[in-house]
GROMACS .gro file of C-alpha atoms in nm:
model
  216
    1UNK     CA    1   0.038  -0.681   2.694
    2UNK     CA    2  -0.083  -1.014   2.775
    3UNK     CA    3  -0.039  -0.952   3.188
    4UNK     CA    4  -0.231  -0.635   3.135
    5UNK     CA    5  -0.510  -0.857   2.984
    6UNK     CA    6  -0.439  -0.801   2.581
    7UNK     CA    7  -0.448  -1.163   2.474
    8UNK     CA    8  -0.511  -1.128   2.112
    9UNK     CA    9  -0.180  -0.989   2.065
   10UNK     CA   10   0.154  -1.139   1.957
   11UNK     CA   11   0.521  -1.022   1.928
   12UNK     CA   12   0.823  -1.062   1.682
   13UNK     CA   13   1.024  -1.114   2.004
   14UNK     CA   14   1.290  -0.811   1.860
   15UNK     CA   15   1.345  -0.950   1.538
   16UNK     CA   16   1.224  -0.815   1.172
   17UNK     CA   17   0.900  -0.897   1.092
   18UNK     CA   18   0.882  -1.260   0.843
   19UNK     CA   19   0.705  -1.383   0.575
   20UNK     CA   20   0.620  -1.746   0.776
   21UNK     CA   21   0.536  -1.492   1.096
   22UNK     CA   22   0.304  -1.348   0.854
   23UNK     CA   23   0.153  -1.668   0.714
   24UNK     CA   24   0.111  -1.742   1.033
   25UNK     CA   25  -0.095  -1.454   1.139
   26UNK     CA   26  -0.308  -1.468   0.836
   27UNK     CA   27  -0.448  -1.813   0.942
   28UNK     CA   28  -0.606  -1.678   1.243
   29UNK     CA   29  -0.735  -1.339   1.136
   30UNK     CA   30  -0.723  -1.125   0.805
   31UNK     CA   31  -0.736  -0.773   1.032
   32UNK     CA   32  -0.428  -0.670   1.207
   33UNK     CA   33  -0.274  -0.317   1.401
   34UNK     CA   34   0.064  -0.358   1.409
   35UNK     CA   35   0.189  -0.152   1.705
   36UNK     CA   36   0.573   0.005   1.653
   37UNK     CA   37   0.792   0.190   1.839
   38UNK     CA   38   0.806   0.582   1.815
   39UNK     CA   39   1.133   0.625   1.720
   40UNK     CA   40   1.280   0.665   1.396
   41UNK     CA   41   1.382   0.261   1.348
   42UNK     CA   42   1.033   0.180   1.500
   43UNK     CA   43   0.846   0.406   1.221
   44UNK     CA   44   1.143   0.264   0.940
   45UNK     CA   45   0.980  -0.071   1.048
   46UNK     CA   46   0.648  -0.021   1.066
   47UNK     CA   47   0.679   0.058   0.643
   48UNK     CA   48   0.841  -0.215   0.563
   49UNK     CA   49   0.624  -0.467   0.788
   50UNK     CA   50   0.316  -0.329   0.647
   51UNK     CA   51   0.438  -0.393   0.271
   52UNK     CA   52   0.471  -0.764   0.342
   53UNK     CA   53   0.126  -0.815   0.550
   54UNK     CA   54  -0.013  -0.626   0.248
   55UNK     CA   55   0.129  -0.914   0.013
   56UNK     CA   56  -0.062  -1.152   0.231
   57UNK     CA   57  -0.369  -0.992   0.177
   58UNK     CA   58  -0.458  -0.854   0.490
   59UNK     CA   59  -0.616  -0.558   0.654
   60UNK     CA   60  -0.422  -0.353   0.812
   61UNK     CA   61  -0.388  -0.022   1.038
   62UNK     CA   62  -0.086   0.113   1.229
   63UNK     CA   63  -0.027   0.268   1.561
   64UNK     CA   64   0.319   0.421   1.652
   65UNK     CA   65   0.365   0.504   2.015
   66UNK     CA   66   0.518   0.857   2.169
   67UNK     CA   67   0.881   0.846   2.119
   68UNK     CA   68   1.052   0.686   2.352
   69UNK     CA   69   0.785   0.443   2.410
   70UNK     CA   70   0.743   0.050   2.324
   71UNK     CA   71   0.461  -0.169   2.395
   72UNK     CA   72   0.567  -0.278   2.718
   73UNK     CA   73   0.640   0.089   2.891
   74UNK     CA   74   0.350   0.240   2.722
   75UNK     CA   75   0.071  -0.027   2.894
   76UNK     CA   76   0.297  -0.027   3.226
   77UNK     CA   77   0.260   0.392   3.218
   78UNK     CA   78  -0.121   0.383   3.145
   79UNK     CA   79  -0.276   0.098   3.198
   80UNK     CA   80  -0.454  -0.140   3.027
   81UNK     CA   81  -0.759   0.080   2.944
   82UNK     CA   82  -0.564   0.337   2.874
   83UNK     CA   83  -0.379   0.147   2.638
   84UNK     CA   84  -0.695  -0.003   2.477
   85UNK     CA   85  -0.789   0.384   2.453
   86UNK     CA   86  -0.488   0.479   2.241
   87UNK     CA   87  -0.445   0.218   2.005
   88UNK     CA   88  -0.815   0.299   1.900
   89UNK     CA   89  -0.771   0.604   1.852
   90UNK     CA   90  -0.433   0.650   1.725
   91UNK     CA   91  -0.468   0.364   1.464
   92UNK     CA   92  -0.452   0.478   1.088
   93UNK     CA   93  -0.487   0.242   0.786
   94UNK     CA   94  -0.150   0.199   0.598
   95UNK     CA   95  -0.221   0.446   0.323
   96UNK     CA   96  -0.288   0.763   0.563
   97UNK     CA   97   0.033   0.657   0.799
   98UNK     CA   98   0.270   0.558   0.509
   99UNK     CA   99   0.184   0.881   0.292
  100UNK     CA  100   0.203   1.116   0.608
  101UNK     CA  101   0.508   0.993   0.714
  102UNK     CA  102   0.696   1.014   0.405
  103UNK     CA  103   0.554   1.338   0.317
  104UNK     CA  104   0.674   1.498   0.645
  105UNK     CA  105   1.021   1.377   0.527
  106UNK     CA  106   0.983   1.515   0.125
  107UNK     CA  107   0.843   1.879   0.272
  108UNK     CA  108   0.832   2.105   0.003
  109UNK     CA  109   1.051   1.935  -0.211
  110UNK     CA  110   0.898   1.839  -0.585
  111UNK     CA  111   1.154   1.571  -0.713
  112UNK     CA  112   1.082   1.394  -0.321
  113UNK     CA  113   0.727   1.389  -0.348
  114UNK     CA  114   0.721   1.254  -0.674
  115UNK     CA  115   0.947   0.980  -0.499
  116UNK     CA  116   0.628   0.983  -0.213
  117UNK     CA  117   0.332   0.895  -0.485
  118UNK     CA  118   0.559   0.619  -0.627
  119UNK     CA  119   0.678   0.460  -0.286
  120UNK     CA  120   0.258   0.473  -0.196
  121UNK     CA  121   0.147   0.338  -0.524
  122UNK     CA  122   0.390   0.040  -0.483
  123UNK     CA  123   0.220  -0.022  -0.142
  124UNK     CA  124  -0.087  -0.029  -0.349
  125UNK     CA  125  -0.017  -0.215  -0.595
  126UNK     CA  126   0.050  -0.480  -0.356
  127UNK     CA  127  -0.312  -0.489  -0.205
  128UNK     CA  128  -0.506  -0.809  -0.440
  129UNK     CA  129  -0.849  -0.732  -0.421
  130UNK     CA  130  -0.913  -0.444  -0.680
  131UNK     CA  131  -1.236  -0.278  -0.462
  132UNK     CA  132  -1.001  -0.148  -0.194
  133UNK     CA  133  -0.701  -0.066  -0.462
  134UNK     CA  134  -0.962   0.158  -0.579
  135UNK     CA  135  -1.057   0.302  -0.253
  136UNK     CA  136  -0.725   0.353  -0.190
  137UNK     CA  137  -0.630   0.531  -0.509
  138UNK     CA  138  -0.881   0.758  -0.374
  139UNK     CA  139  -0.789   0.821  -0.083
  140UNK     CA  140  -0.380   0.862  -0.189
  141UNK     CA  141  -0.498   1.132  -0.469
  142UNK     CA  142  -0.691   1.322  -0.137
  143UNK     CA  143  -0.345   1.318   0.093
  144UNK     CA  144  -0.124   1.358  -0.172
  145UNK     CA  145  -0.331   1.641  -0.345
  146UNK     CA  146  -0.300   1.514  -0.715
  147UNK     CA  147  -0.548   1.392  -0.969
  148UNK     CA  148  -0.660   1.048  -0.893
  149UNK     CA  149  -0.577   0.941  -1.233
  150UNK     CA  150  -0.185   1.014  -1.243
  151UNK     CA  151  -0.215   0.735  -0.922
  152UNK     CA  152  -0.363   0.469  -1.135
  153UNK     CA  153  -0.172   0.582  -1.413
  154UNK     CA  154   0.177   0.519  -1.187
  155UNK     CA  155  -0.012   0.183  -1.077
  156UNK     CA  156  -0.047   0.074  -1.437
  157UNK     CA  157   0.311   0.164  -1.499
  158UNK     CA  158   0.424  -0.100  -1.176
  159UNK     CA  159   0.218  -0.385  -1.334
  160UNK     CA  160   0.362  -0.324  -1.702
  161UNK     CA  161   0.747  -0.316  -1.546
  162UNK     CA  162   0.650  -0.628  -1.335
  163UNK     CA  163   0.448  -0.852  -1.633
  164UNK     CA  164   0.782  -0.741  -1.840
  165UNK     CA  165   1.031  -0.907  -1.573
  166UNK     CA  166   0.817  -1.231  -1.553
  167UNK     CA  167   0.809  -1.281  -1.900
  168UNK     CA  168   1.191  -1.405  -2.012
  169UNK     CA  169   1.282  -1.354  -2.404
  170UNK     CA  170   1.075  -1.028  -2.454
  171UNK     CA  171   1.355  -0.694  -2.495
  172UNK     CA  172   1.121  -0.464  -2.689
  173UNK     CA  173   0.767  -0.494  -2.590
  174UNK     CA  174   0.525  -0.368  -2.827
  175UNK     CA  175   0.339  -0.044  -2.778
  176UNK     CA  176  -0.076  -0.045  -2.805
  177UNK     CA  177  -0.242   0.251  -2.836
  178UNK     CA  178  -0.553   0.282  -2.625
  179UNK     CA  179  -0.826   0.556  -2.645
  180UNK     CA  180  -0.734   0.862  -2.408
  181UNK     CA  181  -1.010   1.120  -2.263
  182UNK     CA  182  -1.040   1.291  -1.930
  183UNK     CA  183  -1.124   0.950  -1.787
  184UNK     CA  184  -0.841   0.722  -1.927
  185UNK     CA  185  -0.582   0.944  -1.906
  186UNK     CA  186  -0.450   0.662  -1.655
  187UNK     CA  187  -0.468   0.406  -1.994
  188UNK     CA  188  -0.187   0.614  -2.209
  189UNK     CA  189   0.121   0.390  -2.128
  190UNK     CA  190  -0.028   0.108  -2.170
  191UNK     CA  191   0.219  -0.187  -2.273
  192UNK     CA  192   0.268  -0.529  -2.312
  193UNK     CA  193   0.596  -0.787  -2.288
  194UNK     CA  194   0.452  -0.928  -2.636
  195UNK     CA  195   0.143  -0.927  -2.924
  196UNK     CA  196  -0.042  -1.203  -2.753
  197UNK     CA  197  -0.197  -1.305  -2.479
  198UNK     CA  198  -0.035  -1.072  -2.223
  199UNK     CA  199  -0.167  -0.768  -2.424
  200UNK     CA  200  -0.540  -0.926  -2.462
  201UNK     CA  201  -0.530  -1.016  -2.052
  202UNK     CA  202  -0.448  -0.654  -2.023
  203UNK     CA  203  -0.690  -0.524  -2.224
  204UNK     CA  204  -0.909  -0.718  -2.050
  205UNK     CA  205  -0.806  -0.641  -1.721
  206UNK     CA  206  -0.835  -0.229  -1.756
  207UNK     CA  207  -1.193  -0.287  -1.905
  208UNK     CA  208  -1.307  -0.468  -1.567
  209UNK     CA  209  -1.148  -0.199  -1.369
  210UNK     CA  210  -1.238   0.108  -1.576
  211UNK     CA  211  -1.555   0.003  -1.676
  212UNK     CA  212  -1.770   0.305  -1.543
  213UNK     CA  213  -1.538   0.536  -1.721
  214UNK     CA  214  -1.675   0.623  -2.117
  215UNK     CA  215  -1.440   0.578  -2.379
  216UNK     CA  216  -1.563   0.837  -2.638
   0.00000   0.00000   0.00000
């Protein structure tokens, strides 16, 4: 890509994508397409690579070449205008690619596509910035078809499970009962690893988020 004049571009060299690769890229720019092979291990990549550039907070859109296609054949078969051509117009953000894709795999199948809104949520839940988590759970209840507020409540239900394993000591967390209406429907399994703090940071957290939905 760099011979055909696509300098701000690197390459994993064949290897998994890494965490210090990652930190790496993050230094120099927080918006990256990640460009995978078509093939079944390419597009098997390309899901787990995004999760971990996700992690590191930045940007990101996909492009997957036609199968049997890399990089390197692709820009050789159609130049490098050609090339510029498709990666602008095949590139999808992470939610649209990772959703499709695994929805092409569940079909019809209810008990898979329940497996499809948790695998996207956990891509979610990864994203920091809680303005484009809530684009996002937008955008995941339009592909996916379901109410918006089943997403956040699956979302809520991640960051309960994970505050539980970082809190050591804590086997029964208590139960608080919150409110529930058309709005906060995403609020009914609401937990925390103890009485204290955690609960009140999570109290506090849902009112930030939720805050333009009313609570009568």
């Amino acid at each position: 890509l760099y011979q055909g004049g696509i300098k701000n571009v690197v390459a994993s060299s064949g290897t998994s994508l890494t965490e210090d690769q990652v930190k790496l890229i993050s230094r120099i720019t927080k918006n990256v397409t990640v460009l995978y092979d078509g093939d079944k291990a390419g597009i098997n990549a390309a899901i787990r690579g995004t999760d971990m550039l996700l992690e590191s907070g930045l940007n990101i859109k996909v492009v997957i070449f036609p199968d049997g296609h890399d990089p390197d054949s692709y820009i050789n078969e159609v130049g490098s205008e050609g090339f510029k051509n498709y990666v602008s117009g095949s590139a999808k953000d992470f939610i649209t690619f990772k959703t499709e894709i695994l929805l092409k795999d569940a079909k019809d199948d209810p008990i898979q596509n329940a497996q499809v809104i948790r695998e996207v949520v956990n891509s979610i839940a990864k994203i920091k910035d809680p303005i484009q988590r809530s684009l996002y759970f937008k955008r995941c209840s339009q592909l996916l078809e379901i109410d918006e507020q089943v997403i956040i409540s699956e979302y809520n239900k991640i960051q309960l499970d994970k505050r539980k394993k970082e809190t050591p000591g804590n086997e029964e967390p208590e139960n608080i009962n919150v409110p529930e209406t058309d709005h906060t429907q995403a609020l009914n399994a609401l937990k925390s690893v103890d009485a204290g703090e955690l609960a009140e940071k999570e109290i506090v957290r849902i009112l930030i988020e939720y805050s333009q939905f009313p609570l009568d």
